[in-house]
Amino acid sequence: MPPFSRVERRESMAERRPSMSYTPPVIPHLEGLEKPQQNHIELDQADVLILGTGLIESILAAALSWQGVQVLHLDNKSYYGDSASTLTIDQLKKWCIEVNQGKLPNFQDAQIYIPGGKSTNKFKSKDYGIDLTPKIMFCKSDLLSLLIKSRVYKYLEFQSLSNFHVFENDDFNKKISNSTSKEDIFSNNSLSLLTKRNLMKFLKFILTDNKNPEKKQLLFENSKQTIIDFLKGQFNLEDPQINELVYSIGLCIKPTTKTPEAIAKIKRFLVSFDVYGNFPVMISKYGGPGEISQGFCRSAAVAGTIYKLNTNLVDYDPHTKIAQFSDGSNIKINEKIIISPTQLPKFLQSTYNELVNDEISPLPTYNITRLITVVRRDCKEWMSDQESSAIVVFPPLSLPTQNNQSVQVIIQNGGTGICPSGQSIWFSHTSEPDLNRAKLDLESAFEKMEASLLRETESNLEKNLNDEDFKINSSANIYSTTPIMVNSFKLGEHLQNFVPKEKLEIVCKVGFVQKTLINPDLTNVFQASESNNVILKSPASSDIIFTNMLSSELSYDGIITETKLIYSKITGSDEDFFDVDFEDEDDEGNDDYTRSSTTTTAANTIANAHIDDANLVHTKSTTSIGDNSNDIAIDDDDDDDNHEPFGTDVDNMEL
Amino acid sequence: MSDATPNTNRFAQFKLVLLGESAVGKSSIVHRFVKNTFDDMRESTIGAAFLTQSINLPESNTTIKFEIWDTAGQERYKSLAPMYYRNANAALCVYDITSRSSFNKAQEWIKELKRQATEGIVIALVGNKLDLEENREVDQQEVEEYIVQQSAEDDGNQIITSECSAKNGDGVLDIFNSIGRALPVDEVINAAANRGRPAGSRQQGGIDLARARRQQAAAANSCC
């Protein structure tokens, strides 16, 4: 910003207007007549216009602007994040009303329940940051590499998440928690030697180089096989281990998940473990995708992107390339207009509908049903020591509703900055297509968690405990004499025998349905084509590219791949995607940050690996999960042992 | 302050955000403070999240490191993200003494700050371009009146006022020294001490993504 110069002051109307003719808005602005068009965007032209500050759009804005592209980034809401925003309770109330008024395309059936009156249910709306689309980040993932490379991580705070609980046989009798090695991940000490051996055999298989001929062959032969049958047939694993591997570690949602997809997902967990510590995933403090969007928008702004909220695109003339906005601005857009589905202007509605539902390849819509509950409990029972979040998974058929698909829940308490301390937020969702069933599944999962939580805090707790539930913390500090409960989920009887004496206090409960054109298995992201993804579907001749709503995927997988699809569509290639070398701050004394070559090359190798990945998909048919690129990044990088975190561990795991 | 031992050098880090109308010289003040230049040093060359600069307060033997967040232009259309205000300990609300409207804007920003920022944030209302005294439109009397009126509202936010010239550097360091003295240094230092440091525990601030554990692990592996 040139200080002192008056360059940034408003130019005269004559200067500001493009030389070509356009029709000025007929109705003058009513408010601020004394200062007409105060909020007019002071810009004659931009290369790319992006509508919507959602996660993908924000990463795109940053990627483009760091390559010197002039980006104008608008949002028709008053907040950042678009359909992936992090909202306060008051914002969420308003949001629900707008959904039900049909003002937010791709959302429906919003319900918000705030029990009690102001006197009994006291809360400050502002203390809450509730994600519409909460996500977790694997410690080895393309988003993480990009956060480092782009330096956006400096705006954010990340916390570890190590507890993954699986609900099974009406009890939460499995968990993956604070393991010190990958073999510990299977926490059940009562596993037979044979089962352990089979598990280790499978883990070794999964961590083997993808180029290994035997592995390739086996995966190829089983590419159409479900993971359940594969684990049973090839590795003699039993149901409890299979459930844990497929639904908890793998976060798969259906028993029909195909072997290559599930293997990639399980591997994603295993290679993420021990990268930053004994945990596989992280969550971003103060909010997930909503927070990360803001970070990338800030990065884009530093690189020159112009931001304005509360602004719609009103009209666009493809001949003059002049875009008209709701604030009265008229700006020439030289290259492309990127539009998120929730920001779709009326005049483009039919274009969009025709594109999505054309006769040759209409795109199927997928439902994501969410139930978000804010409770007055910190739920520490479910979390690892010093952590503030946990994952609970209800595998298919584990609930009384006979759920067809997994219900996945992220639990976060006040320690993550999204609610006051002493409270927590339970974010649950399912991809069940039948909306009535989906709601029943989510309610049922909520009841199970509620019952479990209340049971654990009953006053007669001691009766249900035995010595195995306590351990003395061996680490040498002053607290070491305090017994720490370890297996809290294993307490006492099965849930069905438990009748809680009290009810869980609820601050707020929100339910809604989100639509997306992205398949829950992300196949139309990782194998995107003109016939399955709306980004690629729009004709090259069109100035307008429509983006997708976020998928139901619990992690950030697929986000970068999708962003690159749009980036390539605009610039012709994704080779220079975030290809920036920032100079080091000379005087900051960067001792805090070992910004080593490893971290930056990681992103590069992933980008390169992506090309290999495409080839790989062709040769062995259907491996579809994006962390293939991670796999390859690890496997290919022989000259950098940092990329082989488990090189020695694999052998040690053999029993 | 009572338990501050004068011979120990104490250290605390704070987040400071800039606010104010475009072209009042927000970035210039920071560049004068951080780099002691008046050039258009672009954050974009370092992809900067933020700039940092430390000051020493000799009377309390304290080093204060400021993590300074610039608006990156997102203030222009009132599009600053919540992330910007989050955990900010201090805010520099800048106006141009030669522009009355910029002073009015600065007051609006203070209002916005009180709405969005953490309670108890230290606010500095700073008039820049003191070197253009002859074109002054906002006199100090007026600023004082505004402050009196603000303190009557008694909402716990203290407002420091000052004037400076980023161009010749007058008054710039003083602003940051005054902010440093107003910050709850003891509170922050004590809170950090109370957290304790059991060996091997993770940092309070979360995980440093640029510090993968493997880098250490790899070093350990290489010797066996």
CSV table of C-alpha atoms in Angstrom, one decimal, chain A residues 134-552:
chain,number,residue,atom,x,y,z
A,134,PRO,CA,-16.6,-29.9,10.3
A,135,LYS,CA,-13.5,-31.8,9.2
A,136,ILE,CA,-10.4,-33.5,10.5
A,137,MET,CA,-6.9,-33.3,8.9
A,138,PHE,CA,-4.7,-36.2,8.5
A,139,CYS,CA,-1.1,-35.6,9.6
A,140,LYS,CA,0.1,-36.7,6.2
A,141,SER,CA,-2.1,-35.0,3.7
A,142,ASP,CA,-2.0,-32.7,0.8
A,143,LEU,CA,-3.8,-29.9,2.6
A,144,LEU,CA,-1.3,-30.0,5.4
A,145,SER,CA,1.6,-29.8,3.0
A,146,LEU,CA,-0.1,-26.8,1.3
A,147,LEU,CA,-0.7,-25.1,4.6
A,148,ILE,CA,3.0,-25.2,5.3
A,149,LYS,CA,4.1,-24.3,1.8
A,150,SER,CA,1.7,-21.4,1.6
A,151,ARG,CA,2.5,-20.4,5.2
A,152,VAL,CA,-1.2,-20.2,5.9
A,153,TYR,CA,-0.6,-22.5,8.9
A,154,LYS,CA,0.8,-19.5,10.7
A,155,TYR,CA,-2.7,-18.0,11.0
A,156,LEU,CA,-4.1,-21.2,12.4
A,157,GLU,CA,-3.7,-23.4,15.4
A,158,PHE,CA,-3.9,-27.2,15.2
A,159,GLN,CA,-4.5,-29.7,18.0
A,160,SER,CA,-4.0,-33.4,18.0
A,161,LEU,CA,-6.8,-35.9,18.0
A,162,SER,CA,-6.0,-39.5,18.9
A,163,ASN,CA,-9.2,-41.1,20.2
A,164,PHE,CA,-11.3,-42.9,17.7
A,165,HIS,CA,-14.1,-44.9,19.3
A,166,VAL,CA,-16.2,-47.5,17.6
A,167,PHE,CA,-19.6,-48.3,18.8
A,168,GLU,CA,-20.3,-52.0,18.5
A,169,ASN,CA,-22.6,-54.6,20.1
A,170,ASP,CA,-24.4,-51.8,21.9
A,171,ASP,CA,-21.2,-50.7,23.6
A,172,PHE,CA,-18.3,-48.5,22.9
A,173,ASN,CA,-15.9,-51.4,23.5
A,174,LYS,CA,-13.2,-50.5,21.1
A,175,LYS,CA,-11.0,-47.5,20.9
A,176,ILE,CA,-7.8,-46.3,19.4
A,177,SER,CA,-6.2,-44.1,21.9
A,178,ASN,CA,-2.9,-42.6,22.7
A,179,SER,CA,-1.1,-45.6,21.2
A,180,THR,CA,2.6,-45.4,21.3
A,181,SER,CA,3.1,-47.5,18.2
A,182,LYS,CA,1.0,-48.7,15.3
A,183,GLU,CA,0.5,-52.1,16.9
A,184,ASP,CA,-0.9,-50.5,20.0
A,185,ILE,CA,-3.6,-49.1,17.8
A,186,PHE,CA,-5.5,-52.3,18.4
A,187,SER,CA,-6.0,-51.6,22.0
A,188,ASN,CA,-7.7,-54.8,23.0
A,189,ASN,CA,-5.2,-56.7,25.0
A,190,SER,CA,-7.3,-59.9,24.8
A,191,LEU,CA,-6.6,-60.4,21.2
A,192,SER,CA,-5.4,-63.9,20.5
A,193,LEU,CA,-1.9,-64.4,19.2
A,194,LEU,CA,-3.3,-65.7,15.9
A,195,THR,CA,-5.5,-62.6,15.5
A,196,LYS,CA,-2.5,-60.4,16.3
A,197,ARG,CA,-0.4,-62.1,13.8
A,198,ASN,CA,-3.1,-61.7,11.1
A,199,LEU,CA,-3.4,-58.1,11.9
A,200,MET,CA,0.3,-57.5,11.7
A,201,LYS,CA,0.4,-59.3,8.4
A,202,PHE,CA,-2.3,-57.0,7.1
A,203,LEU,CA,-0.6,-53.9,8.4
A,204,LYS,CA,2.7,-55.0,6.8
A,205,PHE,CA,0.8,-55.5,3.5
A,206,ILE,CA,-0.8,-52.1,3.6
A,207,LEU,CA,2.5,-50.3,4.3
A,208,THR,CA,4.3,-52.1,1.5
A,209,ASP,CA,5.3,-50.0,-1.4
A,210,ASN,CA,2.5,-49.7,-3.9
A,211,LYS,CA,4.8,-50.8,-6.6
A,212,ASN,CA,5.5,-54.1,-5.0
A,213,PRO,CA,4.4,-56.6,-7.6
A,214,GLU,CA,2.7,-58.9,-5.1
A,215,LYS,CA,0.7,-56.1,-3.6
A,216,LYS,CA,-0.2,-54.8,-7.0
A,217,GLN,CA,-1.4,-58.2,-8.1
A,218,LEU,CA,-3.4,-58.8,-5.0
A,219,LEU,CA,-5.1,-55.4,-5.2
A,220,PHE,CA,-5.8,-55.9,-8.9
A,221,GLU,CA,-7.4,-59.3,-8.3
A,222,ASN,CA,-9.5,-57.9,-5.6
A,223,SER,CA,-10.4,-54.5,-7.1
A,224,LYS,CA,-14.1,-55.4,-7.3
A,225,GLN,CA,-14.1,-57.2,-3.9
A,226,THR,CA,-15.5,-55.5,-0.9
A,227,ILE,CA,-13.0,-54.8,1.9
A,228,ILE,CA,-14.9,-56.9,4.3
A,229,ASP,CA,-14.6,-60.0,2.1
A,230,PHE,CA,-11.0,-59.2,1.3
A,231,LEU,CA,-10.0,-58.9,5.0
A,232,LYS,CA,-11.9,-62.1,5.8
A,233,GLY,CA,-10.6,-64.1,2.8
A,234,GLN,CA,-7.1,-62.9,2.5
A,235,PHE,CA,-6.1,-62.2,6.1
A,236,ASN,CA,-8.6,-64.3,8.2
A,237,LEU,CA,-9.5,-61.2,10.2
A,238,GLU,CA,-12.6,-61.3,12.4
A,239,ASP,CA,-15.5,-58.9,12.7
A,240,PRO,CA,-14.3,-56.7,15.6
A,241,GLN,CA,-10.9,-56.1,13.9
A,242,ILE,CA,-12.6,-55.6,10.5
A,243,ASN,CA,-15.0,-53.1,11.9
A,244,GLU,CA,-12.1,-51.2,13.6
A,245,LEU,CA,-10.0,-51.2,10.4
A,246,VAL,CA,-12.7,-50.4,8.0
A,247,TYR,CA,-15.0,-47.9,9.9
A,248,SER,CA,-12.8,-46.4,12.5
A,249,ILE,CA,-9.3,-46.4,11.1
A,250,GLY,CA,-10.4,-46.3,7.5
A,251,LEU,CA,-13.5,-44.1,8.1
A,252,CYS,CA,-15.3,-46.0,5.4
A,253,ILE,CA,-19.1,-45.6,5.5
A,254,LYS,CA,-20.4,-48.7,3.9
A,255,PRO,CA,-19.8,-52.5,4.0
A,256,THR,CA,-19.8,-52.5,0.3
A,257,THR,CA,-16.7,-50.2,0.1
A,258,LYS,CA,-14.4,-51.7,-2.5
A,259,THR,CA,-11.0,-53.0,-1.4
A,260,PRO,CA,-8.7,-50.5,-3.2
A,261,GLU,CA,-10.6,-47.5,-1.8
A,262,ALA,CA,-10.6,-48.9,1.8
A,263,ILE,CA,-7.0,-49.9,1.6
A,264,ALA,CA,-6.0,-46.4,0.6
A,265,LYS,CA,-8.1,-45.0,3.5
A,266,ILE,CA,-6.6,-47.4,6.0
A,267,LYS,CA,-3.1,-46.5,4.8
A,268,ARG,CA,-3.9,-42.8,5.1
A,269,PHE,CA,-4.4,-43.3,8.8
A,270,LEU,CA,-1.4,-45.4,9.3
A,271,VAL,CA,1.1,-43.2,7.5
A,272,SER,CA,-0.3,-40.2,9.3
A,273,PHE,CA,0.3,-41.8,12.6
A,274,ASP,CA,3.6,-40.6,14.3
A,275,VAL,CA,4.3,-37.8,11.9
A,276,TYR,CA,3.8,-35.2,14.5
A,277,GLY,CA,3.3,-37.5,17.5
A,278,ASN,CA,1.2,-40.5,18.5
A,279,PHE,CA,-1.9,-39.3,16.7
A,280,PRO,CA,-3.2,-39.6,13.2
A,281,VAL,CA,-5.2,-36.5,12.8
A,282,MET,CA,-5.5,-32.9,13.8
A,283,ILE,CA,-8.3,-30.4,14.1
A,284,SER,CA,-8.0,-26.7,13.6
A,285,LYS,CA,-8.8,-24.6,16.6
A,286,TYR,CA,-11.7,-22.2,16.6
A,287,GLY,CA,-13.3,-23.9,13.6
A,288,GLY,CA,-12.5,-26.2,10.7
A,289,PRO,CA,-13.1,-25.4,7.1
A,290,GLY,CA,-14.5,-22.0,8.1
A,291,GLU,CA,-11.3,-21.1,9.8
A,292,ILE,CA,-9.0,-22.5,7.1
A,293,SER,CA,-11.0,-20.6,4.4
A,294,GLN,CA,-10.3,-17.3,6.3
A,295,GLY,CA,-6.6,-18.2,6.4
A,296,PHE,CA,-6.4,-18.7,2.7
A,297,CYS,CA,-8.5,-15.6,2.0
A,298,ARG,CA,-6.0,-13.6,4.1
A,299,SER,CA,-3.1,-15.1,2.2
A,300,ALA,CA,-4.9,-14.2,-1.1
A,301,ALA,CA,-5.4,-10.7,0.2
A,302,VAL,CA,-1.7,-10.3,1.0
A,303,ALA,CA,-1.1,-11.3,-2.6
A,304,GLY,CA,-3.5,-8.7,-3.9
A,305,THR,CA,-7.0,-10.3,-4.1
A,306,ILE,CA,-9.7,-7.8,-3.4
A,307,TYR,CA,-12.4,-8.9,-0.9
A,308,LYS,CA,-15.9,-7.8,-0.5
A,309,LEU,CA,-18.6,-9.5,1.5
A,310,ASN,CA,-22.4,-8.9,1.2
A,311,THR,CA,-22.2,-8.6,-2.6
A,312,ASN,CA,-24.0,-10.5,-5.4
A,313,LEU,CA,-23.3,-10.8,-9.1
A,314,VAL,CA,-26.4,-9.3,-10.7
A,315,ASP,CA,-25.6,-9.6,-14.4
A,316,TYR,CA,-22.8,-10.6,-16.8
A,317,ASP,CA,-22.5,-9.8,-20.4
A,318,PRO,CA,-20.2,-12.4,-22.1
A,319,HIS,CA,-19.6,-10.0,-25.1
A,320,THR,CA,-18.3,-7.0,-23.2
A,321,LYS,CA,-17.2,-9.2,-20.2
A,322,ILE,CA,-18.7,-6.7,-17.9
A,323,ALA,CA,-20.0,-8.0,-14.6
A,324,GLN,CA,-22.6,-6.0,-12.7
A,325,PHE,CA,-22.8,-6.3,-8.9
A,326,SER,CA,-25.5,-5.6,-6.3
A,327,ASP,CA,-23.5,-2.7,-5.0
A,328,GLY,CA,-23.6,-0.9,-8.3
A,329,SER,CA,-20.1,-1.8,-9.4
A,330,ASN,CA,-19.4,-2.7,-13.0
A,331,ILE,CA,-16.1,-4.6,-13.5
A,332,LYS,CA,-14.6,-6.2,-16.5
A,333,ILE,CA,-13.7,-9.8,-15.9
A,334,ASN,CA,-10.9,-10.8,-18.3
A,335,GLU,CA,-10.8,-14.5,-17.8
A,336,LYS,CA,-13.1,-16.6,-15.8
A,337,ILE,CA,-16.0,-16.4,-13.3
A,338,ILE,CA,-16.0,-19.1,-10.6
A,339,ILE,CA,-19.3,-19.6,-8.8
A,340,SER,CA,-20.1,-21.7,-5.8
A,341,PRO,CA,-23.5,-23.4,-5.8
A,342,THR,CA,-24.8,-21.3,-2.9
A,343,GLN,CA,-23.9,-18.1,-4.6
A,344,LEU,CA,-25.6,-18.8,-7.9
A,345,PRO,CA,-27.1,-15.7,-9.4
A,346,LYS,CA,-30.7,-15.9,-10.6
A,347,PHE,CA,-29.8,-15.2,-14.2
A,348,LEU,CA,-27.5,-18.3,-14.3
A,349,GLN,CA,-29.9,-20.7,-12.6
A,350,SER,CA,-31.1,-22.3,-15.8
A,351,THR,CA,-27.6,-22.5,-17.2
A,352,TYR,CA,-26.5,-24.3,-14.1
A,353,ASN,CA,-29.5,-26.7,-14.1
A,354,GLU,CA,-29.0,-27.6,-17.7
A,355,LEU,CA,-25.3,-28.3,-17.1
A,356,VAL,CA,-26.0,-30.5,-14.1
A,357,ASN,CA,-29.0,-32.3,-15.6
A,358,ASP,CA,-28.1,-32.6,-19.2
A,359,GLU,CA,-29.4,-35.6,-21.1
A,360,ILE,CA,-26.1,-37.3,-21.7
A,361,SER,CA,-24.7,-37.5,-18.2
A,362,PRO,CA,-27.0,-36.0,-15.5
A,363,LEU,CA,-25.1,-35.7,-12.3
A,364,PRO,CA,-26.6,-37.6,-9.3
A,365,THR,CA,-27.1,-35.7,-6.1
A,366,TYR,CA,-26.0,-37.0,-2.7
A,367,ASN,CA,-27.5,-36.1,0.6
A,368,ILE,CA,-25.5,-35.4,3.8
A,369,THR,CA,-27.7,-35.2,6.9
A,370,ARG,CA,-26.1,-33.5,9.9
A,371,LEU,CA,-27.0,-33.2,13.5
A,372,ILE,CA,-25.0,-30.8,15.6
A,373,THR,CA,-25.6,-30.7,19.4
A,374,VAL,CA,-24.0,-28.4,21.9
A,375,VAL,CA,-24.1,-30.0,25.4
A,376,ARG,CA,-23.1,-28.8,28.8
A,377,ARG,CA,-20.4,-31.4,29.3
A,378,ASP,CA,-16.8,-31.3,28.4
A,379,CYS,CA,-16.8,-35.1,27.5
A,380,LYS,CA,-13.3,-35.5,28.7
A,381,GLU,CA,-14.2,-39.1,29.3
A,382,TRP,CA,-13.9,-39.7,25.5
A,383,MET,CA,-10.8,-37.7,24.9
A,384,SER,CA,-7.1,-38.4,25.4
A,385,ASP,CA,-5.3,-36.7,28.2
A,386,GLN,CA,-4.5,-33.1,27.2
A,387,GLU,CA,-6.7,-33.3,24.1
A,388,SER,CA,-10.0,-31.6,23.4
A,389,SER,CA,-11.6,-33.7,20.7
A,390,ALA,CA,-12.5,-37.3,19.7
A,391,ILE,CA,-14.1,-39.3,16.9
A,392,VAL,CA,-17.0,-41.7,17.5
A,393,VAL,CA,-18.0,-44.0,14.7
A,394,PHE,CA,-21.2,-46.0,14.6
A,395,PRO,CA,-20.6,-48.7,11.9
A,396,PRO,CA,-23.4,-49.9,9.7
A,397,LEU,CA,-26.0,-52.0,11.5
A,398,SER,CA,-24.6,-51.0,14.9
A,399,LEU,CA,-27.6,-48.8,15.9
A,400,PRO,CA,-31.1,-50.0,16.7
A,401,THR,CA,-32.2,-48.2,13.6
A,402,GLN,CA,-30.3,-50.8,11.6
A,403,ASN,CA,-28.3,-48.0,10.0
A,404,ASN,CA,-27.1,-48.8,6.5
A,405,GLN,CA,-24.2,-46.4,6.6
A,406,SER,CA,-21.7,-45.3,9.3
A,407,VAL,CA,-22.7,-42.4,11.5
A,408,GLN,CA,-19.5,-40.4,12.1
A,409,VAL,CA,-19.2,-38.0,14.9
A,410,ILE,CA,-16.6,-35.4,15.8
A,411,ILE,CA,-16.7,-34.3,19.4
A,412,GLN,CA,-14.9,-31.1,20.4
A,413,ASN,CA,-15.0,-29.4,23.7
A,414,GLY,CA,-14.1,-25.9,24.9
A,415,GLY,CA,-10.4,-26.6,24.6
A,416,THR,CA,-10.7,-26.3,20.9
A,417,GLY,CA,-12.0,-22.8,21.2
A,418,ILE,CA,-15.4,-23.5,19.5
A,419,CYS,CA,-17.5,-23.3,22.7
A,420,PRO,CA,-17.0,-22.3,26.4
A,421,SER,CA,-15.1,-24.7,28.6
A,422,GLY,CA,-17.3,-27.3,30.3
A,423,GLN,CA,-19.3,-27.7,27.1
A,424,SER,CA,-18.8,-29.6,23.9
A,425,ILE,CA,-20.2,-29.8,20.5
A,426,TRP,CA,-21.1,-33.2,18.8
A,427,PHE,CA,-21.0,-32.9,15.1
A,428,SER,CA,-22.6,-36.0,13.6
A,429,HIS,CA,-23.4,-36.8,10.0
A,430,THR,CA,-24.4,-39.6,7.7
A,431,SER,CA,-24.6,-40.0,3.9
A,432,GLU,CA,-27.7,-42.2,4.1
A,433,PRO,CA,-29.8,-41.2,1.0
A,434,ASP,CA,-33.2,-41.8,2.7
A,435,LEU,CA,-33.6,-38.5,4.7
A,436,ASN,CA,-36.0,-40.0,7.2
A,437,ARG,CA,-33.7,-42.9,8.0
A,438,ALA,CA,-30.8,-40.5,8.1
A,439,LYS,CA,-32.5,-38.4,10.8
A,440,LEU,CA,-33.4,-41.5,12.8
A,441,ASP,CA,-29.9,-42.8,12.6
A,442,LEU,CA,-28.4,-39.5,13.8
A,443,GLU,CA,-30.9,-39.3,16.7
A,444,SER,CA,-30.2,-42.8,17.7
A,445,ALA,CA,-26.5,-42.3,17.7
A,446,PHE,CA,-27.0,-39.2,19.8
A,447,GLU,CA,-29.1,-41.2,22.4
A,448,LYS,CA,-26.3,-43.8,22.6
A,449,MET,CA,-23.7,-41.2,23.2
A,450,GLU,CA,-25.9,-39.5,25.7
A,451,ALA,CA,-26.5,-42.7,27.6
A,452,SER,CA,-22.9,-43.6,27.6
A,453,LEU,CA,-21.8,-40.2,28.9
A,454,LEU,CA,-24.4,-40.2,31.7
A,455,ARG,CA,-23.5,-43.8,32.7
A,456,GLU,CA,-19.9,-42.9,33.1
A,457,THR,CA,-20.6,-40.0,35.4
A,458,GLU,CA,-23.2,-41.8,37.6
A,459,SER,CA,-22.5,-41.5,41.3
A,460,ASN,CA,-22.1,-45.2,41.7
A,461,LEU,CA,-19.2,-45.2,39.3
A,462,GLU,CA,-16.8,-47.0,41.5
A,463,LYS,CA,-18.9,-50.2,41.5
A,464,ASN,CA,-18.5,-50.5,37.8
A,465,LEU,CA,-14.8,-50.1,37.8
A,466,ASN,CA,-12.1,-52.6,38.3
A,467,ASP,CA,-8.4,-52.3,38.6
A,468,GLU,CA,-7.8,-52.5,34.9
A,469,ASP,CA,-9.6,-49.3,34.4
A,470,PHE,CA,-7.0,-47.4,36.4
A,471,LYS,CA,-3.4,-47.0,35.8
A,472,ILE,CA,-0.8,-45.0,37.6
A,473,ASN,CA,0.7,-42.5,35.3
A,474,SER,CA,4.4,-43.5,35.2
A,475,SER,CA,5.7,-40.2,33.8
A,476,ALA,CA,7.7,-38.4,36.4
A,477,ASN,CA,5.7,-35.4,37.4
A,478,ILE,CA,3.9,-34.2,40.5
A,479,TYR,CA,0.6,-35.6,39.3
A,480,SER,CA,1.9,-39.1,39.0
A,481,THR,CA,0.2,-40.3,42.1
A,482,THR,CA,-3.2,-39.6,40.6
A,483,PRO,CA,-4.8,-42.6,39.0
A,484,ILE,CA,-5.9,-41.9,35.5
A,485,MET,CA,-8.9,-43.7,34.1
A,486,VAL,CA,-8.0,-45.4,30.9
A,487,ASN,CA,-10.7,-47.5,29.5
A,488,SER,CA,-13.6,-45.2,30.2
A,489,PHE,CA,-15.7,-46.6,27.4
A,490,LYS,CA,-15.5,-50.1,28.7
A,491,LEU,CA,-17.1,-49.3,32.0
A,492,GLY,CA,-19.8,-51.6,33.4
A,493,GLU,CA,-22.6,-53.2,31.7
A,494,HIS,CA,-23.8,-52.8,28.2
A,495,LEU,CA,-25.8,-49.6,27.5
A,496,GLN,CA,-29.1,-51.4,27.3
A,497,ASN,CA,-28.9,-52.2,31.0
A,498,PHE,CA,-28.4,-48.6,31.8
A,499,VAL,CA,-31.1,-46.1,32.6
A,500,PRO,CA,-29.8,-42.6,33.2
A,501,LYS,CA,-31.1,-40.8,36.2
A,502,GLU,CA,-30.6,-37.4,34.7
A,503,LYS,CA,-30.8,-35.8,31.3
A,504,LEU,CA,-28.0,-34.3,29.3
A,505,GLU,CA,-28.3,-30.5,29.3
A,506,ILE,CA,-28.4,-29.2,25.8
A,507,VAL,CA,-27.6,-25.6,24.8
A,508,CYS,CA,-28.5,-25.9,21.2
A,509,LYS,CA,-29.3,-28.6,18.7
A,510,VAL,CA,-29.2,-28.1,14.9
A,511,GLY,CA,-30.1,-30.4,12.1
A,512,PHE,CA,-30.1,-29.9,8.4
A,513,VAL,CA,-29.6,-31.6,5.0
A,514,GLN,CA,-26.9,-30.6,2.6
A,515,LYS,CA,-26.8,-31.7,-1.1
A,516,THR,CA,-23.7,-32.2,-3.1
A,517,LEU,CA,-22.7,-33.6,-6.5
A,518,ILE,CA,-19.6,-35.2,-5.0
A,519,ASN,CA,-19.8,-38.9,-4.4
A,520,PRO,CA,-19.1,-39.9,-0.7
A,521,ASP,CA,-16.3,-42.1,-2.0
A,522,LEU,CA,-14.8,-39.1,-3.9
A,523,THR,CA,-14.5,-41.1,-7.1
A,524,ASN,CA,-15.7,-38.1,-9.1
A,525,VAL,CA,-13.0,-36.0,-7.5
A,526,PHE,CA,-10.0,-38.4,-7.9
A,527,GLN,CA,-11.2,-39.6,-11.3
A,528,ALA,CA,-13.0,-36.5,-12.4
A,529,SER,CA,-14.2,-36.3,-15.9
A,530,GLU,CA,-16.4,-34.2,-18.1
A,531,SER,CA,-19.2,-36.7,-17.5
A,532,ASN,CA,-19.0,-36.9,-13.7
A,533,ASN,CA,-17.9,-33.5,-12.3
A,534,VAL,CA,-19.5,-30.2,-12.8
A,535,ILE,CA,-16.2,-28.4,-12.8
A,536,LEU,CA,-15.0,-30.2,-15.9
A,537,LYS,CA,-18.5,-30.3,-17.4
A,538,SER,CA,-18.8,-26.7,-18.2
A,539,PRO,CA,-17.6,-26.1,-21.8
A,540,ALA,CA,-14.1,-24.6,-22.4
A,541,SER,CA,-15.7,-21.8,-24.3
A,542,SER,CA,-17.7,-20.7,-21.3
A,543,ASP,CA,-16.4,-17.9,-19.1
A,544,ILE,CA,-18.2,-19.5,-16.1
A,545,ILE,CA,-17.1,-22.4,-14.0
A,546,PHE,CA,-19.4,-23.8,-11.3
A,547,THR,CA,-17.8,-25.4,-8.2
A,548,ASN,CA,-19.1,-28.1,-5.9
A,549,MET,CA,-20.6,-28.2,-2.5
A,550,LEU,CA,-18.2,-30.0,-0.1
A,551,SER,CA,-18.5,-33.7,0.1
A,552,SER,CA,-19.5,-35.8,3.1
